[in-house]
PDB file of C-alpha atoms in Angstrom:
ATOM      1  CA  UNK A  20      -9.337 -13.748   6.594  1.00  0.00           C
ATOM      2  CA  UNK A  21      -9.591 -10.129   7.423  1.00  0.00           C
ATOM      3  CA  UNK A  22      -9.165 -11.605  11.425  1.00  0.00           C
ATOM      4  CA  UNK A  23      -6.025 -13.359  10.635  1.00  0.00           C
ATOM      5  CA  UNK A  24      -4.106 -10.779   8.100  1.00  0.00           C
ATOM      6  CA  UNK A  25      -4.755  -8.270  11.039  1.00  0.00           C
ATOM      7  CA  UNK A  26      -3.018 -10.800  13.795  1.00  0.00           C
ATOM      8  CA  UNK A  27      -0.363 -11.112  11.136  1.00  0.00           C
ATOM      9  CA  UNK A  28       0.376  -7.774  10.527  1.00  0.00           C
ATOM     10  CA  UNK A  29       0.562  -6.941  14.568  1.00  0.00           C
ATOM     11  CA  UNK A  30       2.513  -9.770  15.376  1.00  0.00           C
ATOM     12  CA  UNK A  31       5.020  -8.611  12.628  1.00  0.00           C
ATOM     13  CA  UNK A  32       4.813  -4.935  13.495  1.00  0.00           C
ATOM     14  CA  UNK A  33       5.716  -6.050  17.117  1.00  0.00           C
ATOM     15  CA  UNK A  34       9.005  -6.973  15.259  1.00  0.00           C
ATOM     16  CA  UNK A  35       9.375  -3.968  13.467  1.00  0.00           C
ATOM     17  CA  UNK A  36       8.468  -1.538  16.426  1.00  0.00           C
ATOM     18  CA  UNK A  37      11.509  -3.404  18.469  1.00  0.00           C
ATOM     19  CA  UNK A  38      13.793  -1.912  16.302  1.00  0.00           C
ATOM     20  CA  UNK A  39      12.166   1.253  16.154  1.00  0.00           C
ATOM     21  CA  UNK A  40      14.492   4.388  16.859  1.00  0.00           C
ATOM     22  CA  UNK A  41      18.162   2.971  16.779  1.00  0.00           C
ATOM     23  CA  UNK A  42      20.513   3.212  14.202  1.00  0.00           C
ATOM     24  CA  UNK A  43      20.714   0.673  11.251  1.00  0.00           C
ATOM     25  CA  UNK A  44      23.085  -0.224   8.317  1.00  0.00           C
ATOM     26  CA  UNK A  45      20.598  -0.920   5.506  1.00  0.00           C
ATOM     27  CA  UNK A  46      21.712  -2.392   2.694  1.00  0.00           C
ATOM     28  CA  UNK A  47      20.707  -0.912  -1.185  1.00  0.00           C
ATOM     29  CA  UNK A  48      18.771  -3.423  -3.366  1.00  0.00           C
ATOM     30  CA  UNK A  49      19.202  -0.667  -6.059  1.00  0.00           C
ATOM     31  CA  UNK A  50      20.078   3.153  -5.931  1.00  0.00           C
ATOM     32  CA  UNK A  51      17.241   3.771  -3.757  1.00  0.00           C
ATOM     33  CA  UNK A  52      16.233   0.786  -2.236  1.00  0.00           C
ATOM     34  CA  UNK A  53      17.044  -0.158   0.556  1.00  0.00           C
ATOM     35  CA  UNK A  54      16.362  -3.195   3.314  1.00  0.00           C
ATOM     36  CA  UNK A  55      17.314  -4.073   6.795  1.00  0.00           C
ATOM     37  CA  UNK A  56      17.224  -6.664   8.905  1.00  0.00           C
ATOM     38  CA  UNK A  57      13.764  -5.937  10.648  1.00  0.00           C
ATOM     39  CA  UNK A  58      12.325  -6.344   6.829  1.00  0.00           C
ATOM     40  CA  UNK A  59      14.130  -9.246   7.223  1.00  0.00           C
ATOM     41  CA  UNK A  60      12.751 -10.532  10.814  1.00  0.00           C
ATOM     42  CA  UNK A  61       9.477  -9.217   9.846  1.00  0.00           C
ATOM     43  CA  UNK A  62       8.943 -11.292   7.006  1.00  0.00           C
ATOM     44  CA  UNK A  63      10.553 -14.344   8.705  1.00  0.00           C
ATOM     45  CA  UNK A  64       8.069 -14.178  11.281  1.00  0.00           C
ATOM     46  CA  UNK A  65       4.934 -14.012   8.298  1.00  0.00           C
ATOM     47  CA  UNK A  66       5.798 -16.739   6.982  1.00  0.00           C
ATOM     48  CA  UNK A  67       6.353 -18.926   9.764  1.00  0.00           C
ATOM     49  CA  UNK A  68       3.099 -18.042  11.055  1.00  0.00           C
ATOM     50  CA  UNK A  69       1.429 -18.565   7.195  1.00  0.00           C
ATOM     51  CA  UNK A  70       2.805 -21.705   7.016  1.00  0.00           C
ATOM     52  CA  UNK A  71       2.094 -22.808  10.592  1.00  0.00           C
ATOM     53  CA  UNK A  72      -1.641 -21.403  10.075  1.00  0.00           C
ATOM     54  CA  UNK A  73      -2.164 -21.814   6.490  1.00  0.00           C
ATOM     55  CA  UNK A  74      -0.013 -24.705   5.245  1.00  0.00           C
ATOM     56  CA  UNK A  75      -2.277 -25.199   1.874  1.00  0.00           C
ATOM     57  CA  UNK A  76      -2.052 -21.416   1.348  1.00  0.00           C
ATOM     58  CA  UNK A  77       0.533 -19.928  -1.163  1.00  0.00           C
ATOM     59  CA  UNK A  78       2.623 -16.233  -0.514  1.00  0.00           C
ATOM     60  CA  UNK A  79       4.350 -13.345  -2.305  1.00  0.00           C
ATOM     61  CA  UNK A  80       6.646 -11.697  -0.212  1.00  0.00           C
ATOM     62  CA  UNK A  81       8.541  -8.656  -1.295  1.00  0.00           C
ATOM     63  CA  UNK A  82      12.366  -9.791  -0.085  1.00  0.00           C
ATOM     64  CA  UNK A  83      11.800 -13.499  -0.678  1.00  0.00           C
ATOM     65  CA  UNK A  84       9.523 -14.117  -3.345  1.00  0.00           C
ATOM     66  CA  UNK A  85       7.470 -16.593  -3.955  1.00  0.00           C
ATOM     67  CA  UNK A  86       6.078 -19.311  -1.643  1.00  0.00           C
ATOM     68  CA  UNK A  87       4.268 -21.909  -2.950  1.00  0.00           C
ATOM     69  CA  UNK A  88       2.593 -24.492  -0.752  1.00  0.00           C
ATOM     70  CA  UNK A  89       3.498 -27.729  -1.449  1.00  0.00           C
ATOM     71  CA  UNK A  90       0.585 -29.275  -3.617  1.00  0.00           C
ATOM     72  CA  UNK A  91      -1.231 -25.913  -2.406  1.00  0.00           C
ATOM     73  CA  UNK A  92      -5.001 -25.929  -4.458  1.00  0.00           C
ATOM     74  CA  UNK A  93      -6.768 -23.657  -1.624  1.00  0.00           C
ATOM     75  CA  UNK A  94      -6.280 -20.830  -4.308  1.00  0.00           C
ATOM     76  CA  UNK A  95      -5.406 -18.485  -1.666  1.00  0.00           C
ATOM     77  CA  UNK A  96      -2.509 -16.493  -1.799  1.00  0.00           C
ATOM     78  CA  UNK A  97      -0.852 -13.908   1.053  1.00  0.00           C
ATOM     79  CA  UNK A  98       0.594 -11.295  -0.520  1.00  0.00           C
ATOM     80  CA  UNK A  99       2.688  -9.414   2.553  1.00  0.00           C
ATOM     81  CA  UNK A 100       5.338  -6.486   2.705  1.00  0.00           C
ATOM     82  CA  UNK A 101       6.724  -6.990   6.104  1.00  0.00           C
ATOM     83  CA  UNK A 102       7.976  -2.990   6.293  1.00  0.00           C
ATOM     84  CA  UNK A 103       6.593  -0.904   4.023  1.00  0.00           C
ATOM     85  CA  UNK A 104       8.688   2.506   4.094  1.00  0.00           C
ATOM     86  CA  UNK A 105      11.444   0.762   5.285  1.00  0.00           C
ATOM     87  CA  UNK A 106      13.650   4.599   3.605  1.00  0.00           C
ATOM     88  CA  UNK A 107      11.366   6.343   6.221  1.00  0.00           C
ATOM     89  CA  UNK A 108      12.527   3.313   9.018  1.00  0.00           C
ATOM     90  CA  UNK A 109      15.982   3.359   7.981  1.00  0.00           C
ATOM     91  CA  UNK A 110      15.863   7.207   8.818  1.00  0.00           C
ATOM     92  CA  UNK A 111      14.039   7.142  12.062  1.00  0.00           C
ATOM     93  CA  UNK A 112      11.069   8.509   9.983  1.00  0.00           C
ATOM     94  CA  UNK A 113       7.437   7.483  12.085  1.00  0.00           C
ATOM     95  CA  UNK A 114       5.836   6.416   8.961  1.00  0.00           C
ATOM     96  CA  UNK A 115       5.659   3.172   7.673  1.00  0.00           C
ATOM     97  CA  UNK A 116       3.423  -0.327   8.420  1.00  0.00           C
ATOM     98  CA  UNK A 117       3.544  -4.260   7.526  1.00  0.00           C
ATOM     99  CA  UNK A 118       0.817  -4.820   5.302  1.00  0.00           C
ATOM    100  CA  UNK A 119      -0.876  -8.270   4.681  1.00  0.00           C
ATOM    101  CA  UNK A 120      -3.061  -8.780   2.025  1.00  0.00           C
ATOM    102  CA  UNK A 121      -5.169 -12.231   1.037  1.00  0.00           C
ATOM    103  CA  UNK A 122      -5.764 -13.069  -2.986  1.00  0.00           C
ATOM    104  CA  UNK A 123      -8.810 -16.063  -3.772  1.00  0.00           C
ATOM    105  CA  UNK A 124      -7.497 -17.257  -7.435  1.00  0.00           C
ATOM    106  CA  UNK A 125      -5.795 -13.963  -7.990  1.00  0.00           C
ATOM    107  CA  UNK A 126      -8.788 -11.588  -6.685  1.00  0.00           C
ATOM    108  CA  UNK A 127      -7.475  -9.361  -3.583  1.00  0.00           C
ATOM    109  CA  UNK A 128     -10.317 -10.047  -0.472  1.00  0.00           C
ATOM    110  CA  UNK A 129      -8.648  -8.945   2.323  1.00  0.00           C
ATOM    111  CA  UNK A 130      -6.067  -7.384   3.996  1.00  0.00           C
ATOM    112  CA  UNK A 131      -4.939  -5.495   7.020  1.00  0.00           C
ATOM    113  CA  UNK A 132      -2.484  -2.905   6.937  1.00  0.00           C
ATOM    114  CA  UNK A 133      -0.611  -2.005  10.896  1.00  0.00           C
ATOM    115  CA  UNK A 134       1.409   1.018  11.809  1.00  0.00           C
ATOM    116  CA  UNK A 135       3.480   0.125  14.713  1.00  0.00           C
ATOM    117  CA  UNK A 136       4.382   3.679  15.771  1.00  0.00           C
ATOM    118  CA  UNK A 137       0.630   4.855  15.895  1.00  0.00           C
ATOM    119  CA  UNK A 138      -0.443   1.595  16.922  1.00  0.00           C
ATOM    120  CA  UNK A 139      -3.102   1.792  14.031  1.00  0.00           C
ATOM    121  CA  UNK A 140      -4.596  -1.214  12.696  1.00  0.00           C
ATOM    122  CA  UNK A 141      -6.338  -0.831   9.465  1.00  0.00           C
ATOM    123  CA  UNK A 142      -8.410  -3.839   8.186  1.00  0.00           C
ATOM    124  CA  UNK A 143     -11.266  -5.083   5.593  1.00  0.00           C
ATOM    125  CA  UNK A 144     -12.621  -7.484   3.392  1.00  0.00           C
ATOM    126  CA  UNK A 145     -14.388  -7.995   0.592  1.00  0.00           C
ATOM    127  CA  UNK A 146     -18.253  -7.240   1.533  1.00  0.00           C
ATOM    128  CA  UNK A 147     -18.041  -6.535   5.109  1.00  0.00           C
ATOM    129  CA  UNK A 148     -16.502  -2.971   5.206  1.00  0.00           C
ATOM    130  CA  UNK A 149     -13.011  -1.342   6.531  1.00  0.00           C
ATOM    131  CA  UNK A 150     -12.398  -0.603  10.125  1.00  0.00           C
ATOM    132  CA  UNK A 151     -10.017   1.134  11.752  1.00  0.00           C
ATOM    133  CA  UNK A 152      -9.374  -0.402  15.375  1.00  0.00           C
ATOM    134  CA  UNK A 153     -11.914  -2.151  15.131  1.00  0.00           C
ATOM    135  CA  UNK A 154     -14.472   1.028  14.051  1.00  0.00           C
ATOM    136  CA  UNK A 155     -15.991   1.049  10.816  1.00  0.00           C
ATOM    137  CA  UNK A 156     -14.015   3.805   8.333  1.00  0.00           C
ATOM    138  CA  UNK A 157     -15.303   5.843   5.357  1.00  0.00           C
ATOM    139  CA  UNK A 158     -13.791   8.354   2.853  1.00  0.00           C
ATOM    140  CA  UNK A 159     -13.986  12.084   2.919  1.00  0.00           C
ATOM    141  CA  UNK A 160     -16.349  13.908   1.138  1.00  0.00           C
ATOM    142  CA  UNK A 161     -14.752  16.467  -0.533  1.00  0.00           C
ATOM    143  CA  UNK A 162     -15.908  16.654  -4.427  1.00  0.00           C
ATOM    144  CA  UNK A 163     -13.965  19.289  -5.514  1.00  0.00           C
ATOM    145  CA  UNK A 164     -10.120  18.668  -6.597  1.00  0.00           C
ATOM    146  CA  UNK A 165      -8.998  22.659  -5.690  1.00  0.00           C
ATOM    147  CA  UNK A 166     -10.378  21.115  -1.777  1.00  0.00           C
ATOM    148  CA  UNK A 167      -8.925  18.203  -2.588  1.00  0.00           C
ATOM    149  CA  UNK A 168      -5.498  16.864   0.029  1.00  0.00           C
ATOM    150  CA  UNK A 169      -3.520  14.512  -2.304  1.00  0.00           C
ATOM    151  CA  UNK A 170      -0.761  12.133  -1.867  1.00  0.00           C
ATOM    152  CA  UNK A 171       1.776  10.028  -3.902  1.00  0.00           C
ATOM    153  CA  UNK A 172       4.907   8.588  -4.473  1.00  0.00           C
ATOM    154  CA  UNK A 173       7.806   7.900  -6.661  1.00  0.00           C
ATOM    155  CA  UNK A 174       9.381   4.679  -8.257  1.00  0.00           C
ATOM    156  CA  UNK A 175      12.393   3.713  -7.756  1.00  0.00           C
ATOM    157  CA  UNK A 176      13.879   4.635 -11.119  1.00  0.00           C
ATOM    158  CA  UNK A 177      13.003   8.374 -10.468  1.00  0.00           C
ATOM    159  CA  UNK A 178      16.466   9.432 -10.979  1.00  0.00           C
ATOM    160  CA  UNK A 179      16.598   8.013 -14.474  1.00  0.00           C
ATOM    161  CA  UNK A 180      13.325   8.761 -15.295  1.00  0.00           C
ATOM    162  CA  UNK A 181      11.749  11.892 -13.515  1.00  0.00           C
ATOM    163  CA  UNK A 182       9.356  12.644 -16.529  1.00  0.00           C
ATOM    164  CA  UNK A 183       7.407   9.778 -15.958  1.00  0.00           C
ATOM    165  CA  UNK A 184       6.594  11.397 -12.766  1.00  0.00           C
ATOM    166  CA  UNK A 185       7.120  15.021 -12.389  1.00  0.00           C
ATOM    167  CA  UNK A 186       4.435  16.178 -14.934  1.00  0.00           C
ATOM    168  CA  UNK A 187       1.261  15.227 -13.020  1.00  0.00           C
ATOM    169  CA  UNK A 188       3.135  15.648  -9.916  1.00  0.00           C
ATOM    170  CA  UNK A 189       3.796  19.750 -10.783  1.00  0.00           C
ATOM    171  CA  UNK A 190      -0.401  19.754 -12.364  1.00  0.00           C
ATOM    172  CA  UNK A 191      -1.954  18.298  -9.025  1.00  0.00           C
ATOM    173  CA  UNK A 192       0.817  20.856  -7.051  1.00  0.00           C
ATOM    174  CA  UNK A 193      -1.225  23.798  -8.788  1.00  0.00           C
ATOM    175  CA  UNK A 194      -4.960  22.127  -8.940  1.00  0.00           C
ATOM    176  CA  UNK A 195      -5.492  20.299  -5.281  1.00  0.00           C
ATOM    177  CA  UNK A 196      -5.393  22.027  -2.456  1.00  0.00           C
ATOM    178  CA  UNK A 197      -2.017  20.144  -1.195  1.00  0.00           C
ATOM    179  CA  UNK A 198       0.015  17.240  -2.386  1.00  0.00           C
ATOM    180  CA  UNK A 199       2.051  15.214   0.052  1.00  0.00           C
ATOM    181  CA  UNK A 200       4.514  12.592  -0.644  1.00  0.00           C
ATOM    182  CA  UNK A 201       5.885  10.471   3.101  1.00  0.00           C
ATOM    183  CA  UNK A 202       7.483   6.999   1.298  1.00  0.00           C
ATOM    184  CA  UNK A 203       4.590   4.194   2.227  1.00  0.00           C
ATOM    185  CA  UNK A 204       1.931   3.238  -0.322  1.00  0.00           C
ATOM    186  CA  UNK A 205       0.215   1.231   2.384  1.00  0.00           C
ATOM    187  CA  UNK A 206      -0.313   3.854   4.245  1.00  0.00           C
ATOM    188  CA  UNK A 207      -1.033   6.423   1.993  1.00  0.00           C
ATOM    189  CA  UNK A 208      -4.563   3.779   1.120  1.00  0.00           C
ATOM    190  CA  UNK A 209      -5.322   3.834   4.328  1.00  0.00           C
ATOM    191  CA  UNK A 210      -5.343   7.189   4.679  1.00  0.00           C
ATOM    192  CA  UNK A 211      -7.314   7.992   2.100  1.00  0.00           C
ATOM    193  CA  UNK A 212     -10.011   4.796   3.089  1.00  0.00           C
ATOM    194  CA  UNK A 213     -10.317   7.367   6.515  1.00  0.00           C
ATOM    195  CA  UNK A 214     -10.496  10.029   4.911  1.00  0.00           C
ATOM    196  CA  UNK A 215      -7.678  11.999   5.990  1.00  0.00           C
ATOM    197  CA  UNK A 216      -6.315  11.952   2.212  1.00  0.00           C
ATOM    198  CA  UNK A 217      -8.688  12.727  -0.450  1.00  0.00           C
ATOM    199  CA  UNK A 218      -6.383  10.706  -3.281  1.00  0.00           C
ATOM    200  CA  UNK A 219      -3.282   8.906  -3.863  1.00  0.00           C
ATOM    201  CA  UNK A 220      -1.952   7.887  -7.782  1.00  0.00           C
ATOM    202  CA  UNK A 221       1.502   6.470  -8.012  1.00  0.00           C
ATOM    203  CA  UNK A 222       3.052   4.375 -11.062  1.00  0.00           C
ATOM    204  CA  UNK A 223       5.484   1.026 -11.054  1.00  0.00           C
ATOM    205  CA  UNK A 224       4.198  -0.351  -7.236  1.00  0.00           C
ATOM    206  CA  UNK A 225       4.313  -3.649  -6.328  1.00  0.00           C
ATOM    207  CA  UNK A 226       1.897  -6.299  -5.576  1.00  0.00           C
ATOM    208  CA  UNK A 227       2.688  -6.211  -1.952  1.00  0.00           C
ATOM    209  CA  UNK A 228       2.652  -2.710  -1.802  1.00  0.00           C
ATOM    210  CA  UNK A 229      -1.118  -2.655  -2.485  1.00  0.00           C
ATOM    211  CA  UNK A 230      -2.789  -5.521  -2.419  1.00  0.00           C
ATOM    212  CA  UNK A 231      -4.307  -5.070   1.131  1.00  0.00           C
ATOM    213  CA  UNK A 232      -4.594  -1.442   0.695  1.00  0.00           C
ATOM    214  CA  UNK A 233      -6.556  -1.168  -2.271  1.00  0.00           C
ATOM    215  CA  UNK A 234      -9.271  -3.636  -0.484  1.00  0.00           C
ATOM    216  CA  UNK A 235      -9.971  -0.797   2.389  1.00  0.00           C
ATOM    217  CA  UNK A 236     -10.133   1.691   0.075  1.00  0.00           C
ATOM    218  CA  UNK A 237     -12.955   0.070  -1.504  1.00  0.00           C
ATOM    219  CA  UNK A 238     -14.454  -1.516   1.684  1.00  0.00           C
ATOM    220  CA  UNK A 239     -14.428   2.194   2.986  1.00  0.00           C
ATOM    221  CA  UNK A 240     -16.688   3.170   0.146  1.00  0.00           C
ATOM    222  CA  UNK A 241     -13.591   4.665  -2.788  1.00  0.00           C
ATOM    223  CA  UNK A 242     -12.747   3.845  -6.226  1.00  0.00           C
ATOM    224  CA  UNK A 243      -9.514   2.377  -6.892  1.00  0.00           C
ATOM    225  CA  UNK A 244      -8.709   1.668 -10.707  1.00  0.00           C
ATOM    226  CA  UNK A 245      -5.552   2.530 -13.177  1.00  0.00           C
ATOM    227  CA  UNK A 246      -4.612   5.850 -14.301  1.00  0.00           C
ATOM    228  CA  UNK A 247      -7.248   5.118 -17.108  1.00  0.00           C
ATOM    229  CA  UNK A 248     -10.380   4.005 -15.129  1.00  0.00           C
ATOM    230  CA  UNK A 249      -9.734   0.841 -16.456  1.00  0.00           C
ATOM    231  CA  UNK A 250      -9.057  -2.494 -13.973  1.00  0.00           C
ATOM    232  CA  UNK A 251      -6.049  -1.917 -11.055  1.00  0.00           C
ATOM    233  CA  UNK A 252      -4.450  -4.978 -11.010  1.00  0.00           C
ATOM    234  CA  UNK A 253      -1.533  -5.230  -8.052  1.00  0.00           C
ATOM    235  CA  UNK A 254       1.733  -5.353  -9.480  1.00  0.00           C
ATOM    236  CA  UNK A 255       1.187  -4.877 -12.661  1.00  0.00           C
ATOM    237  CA  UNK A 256      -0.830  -1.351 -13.499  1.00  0.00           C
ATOM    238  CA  UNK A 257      -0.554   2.536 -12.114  1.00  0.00           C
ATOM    239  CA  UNK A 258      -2.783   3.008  -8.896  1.00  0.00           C
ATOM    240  CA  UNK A 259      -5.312   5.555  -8.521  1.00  0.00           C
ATOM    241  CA  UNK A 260      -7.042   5.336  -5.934  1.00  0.00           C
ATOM    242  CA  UNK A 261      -9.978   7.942  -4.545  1.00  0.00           C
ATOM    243  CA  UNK A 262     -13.138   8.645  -2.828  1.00  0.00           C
ATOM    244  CA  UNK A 263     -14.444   8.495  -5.625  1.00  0.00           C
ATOM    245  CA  UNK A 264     -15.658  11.877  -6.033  1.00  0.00           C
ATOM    246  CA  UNK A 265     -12.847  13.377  -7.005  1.00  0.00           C
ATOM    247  CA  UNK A 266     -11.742  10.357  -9.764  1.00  0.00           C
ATOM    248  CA  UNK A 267     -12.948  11.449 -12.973  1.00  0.00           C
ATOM    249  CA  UNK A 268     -11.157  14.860 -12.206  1.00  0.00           C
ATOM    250  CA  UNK A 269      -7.733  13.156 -11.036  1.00  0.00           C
ATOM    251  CA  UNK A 270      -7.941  10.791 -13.905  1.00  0.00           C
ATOM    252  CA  UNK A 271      -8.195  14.406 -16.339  1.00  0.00           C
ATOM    253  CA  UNK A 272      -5.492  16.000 -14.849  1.00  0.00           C
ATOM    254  CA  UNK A 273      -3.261  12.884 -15.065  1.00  0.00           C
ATOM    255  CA  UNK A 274      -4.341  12.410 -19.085  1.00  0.00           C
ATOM    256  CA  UNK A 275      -3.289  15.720 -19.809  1.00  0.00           C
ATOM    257  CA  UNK A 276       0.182  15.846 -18.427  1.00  0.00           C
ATOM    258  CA  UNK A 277       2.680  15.881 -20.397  1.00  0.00           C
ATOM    259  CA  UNK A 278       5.339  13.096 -20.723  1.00  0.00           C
ATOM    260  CA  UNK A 279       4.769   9.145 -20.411  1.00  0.00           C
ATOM    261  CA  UNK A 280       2.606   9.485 -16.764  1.00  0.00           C
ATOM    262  CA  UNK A 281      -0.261   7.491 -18.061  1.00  0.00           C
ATOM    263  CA  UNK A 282       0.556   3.979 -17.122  1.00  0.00           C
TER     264      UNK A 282
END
């Protein structure tokens, strides 16, 4: 599986890459949301291929929905974002990736996440480690949150609802050592799987904005759970997602903000 969601997510970044540096009219899905047509062409192409490939298989995918083989019982389930970051695309921004994750009766197992720009293929599943072109990845070391780089992002609604947000956002700005935010949740996983980003949190994400992600993070040897410690669940709880090390002391920090951050 972990072979196949990684030819998916090239193939489709091929797509994306195409339209790479020239101007586009995206249209808004909401205030902030936005969508062109390489999300479009992207996630045309996945599920052509899925269906061609996988016929028995079902899919989530984020403009389109829900795909649901024909008397499907494999239990399997893609769960793809065909540009994820498509602000950062729209903008001529080098950071965003198609990620393709796999579900067996609703438990993620593998997924591969591809940025087209860097021409980075990230990749796991469940038992046999996370590799990055192909090289087998890890997560940093660093134990203390003060040497701690950190990285999130904000829903959607942010406008509305900034204090859901902005109170753990201003405590990790004065505890870790840096916080970044650069618009693609895939990504952001990935990095911290390779350990170029210690820790990522972020509230109200989408299934396929994690699903793949959250299995390198753990093939690569982190902790991914809620805000809690309790279960992540794509799509439906906050992500927090570490090298483990530093958990217990992001999961603090993000208890004792103020406001309603503790999803």
């Amino acid at each position: 599986m972990r072979e196949a969601a990684a030819e998916l997510a090239r193939e489709a970044g091929a797509v994306v890459r195409a339209g790479w540096g020239h101007t586009h009219a995206p249209e808004r899905k909401g205030r902030i949301d936005l969508v062109t047509d390489f999300d479009r062409r992207s996630e045309e192409l996945l599920l052509a291929r899925i269906a061609e490939r996988f016929p028995g298989d079902a899919v989530l995918a984020e403009e389109s929905g829900t795909h649901s083989a024909r008397g499907a019982k494999s239990g399997v389930r893609w769960v793809i974002d065909p540009l994820d970051g498509t602000t950062n695309f729209a903008h001529n921004y080098p950071f965003f990736a198609v990620s393709v994750g796999v579900e067996v009766d609703g438990e993620p197992v593998a997924g591969a996440v591809f940025d087209p720009v860097r021409d980075e293929m990230f990749a796991a599943a469940r038992g046999y480690g996370a590799t990055l072109g192909g090289r087998e990845i890890g997560v940093s070391s660093i134990a203390r949150l003060e040497d701690a780089l950190l990285v999130t992002g904000f829903p959607y609604d942010v406008r509305e609802h900034p204090e859901r947000v902005m109170p753990a956002f201003e405590a990790f700005l004065t505890r870790a050592q840096g916080v970044r935010r650069d618009g693609s949740a895939a990504l952001n996983l990935c990095y911290v799987a390779v350990g170029r980003f210690d820790g990522f949190w972020e509230l109200a994400l989408s299934a396929w904005d994690t699903t793949a992600g959250a299995v390198i993070v753990r093939e690569a040897g982190g902790r991914v759970t809620d805000y809690r410690g309790g279960a992540f669940v794509p799509g439906k709880t906050s992500i927090l997602a570490t090298n483990g090390r530093i958990h217990d002391a992001m999961m603090h920090v993000i208890a004792d903000a103020p406001g309603k951050a503790r999803g």
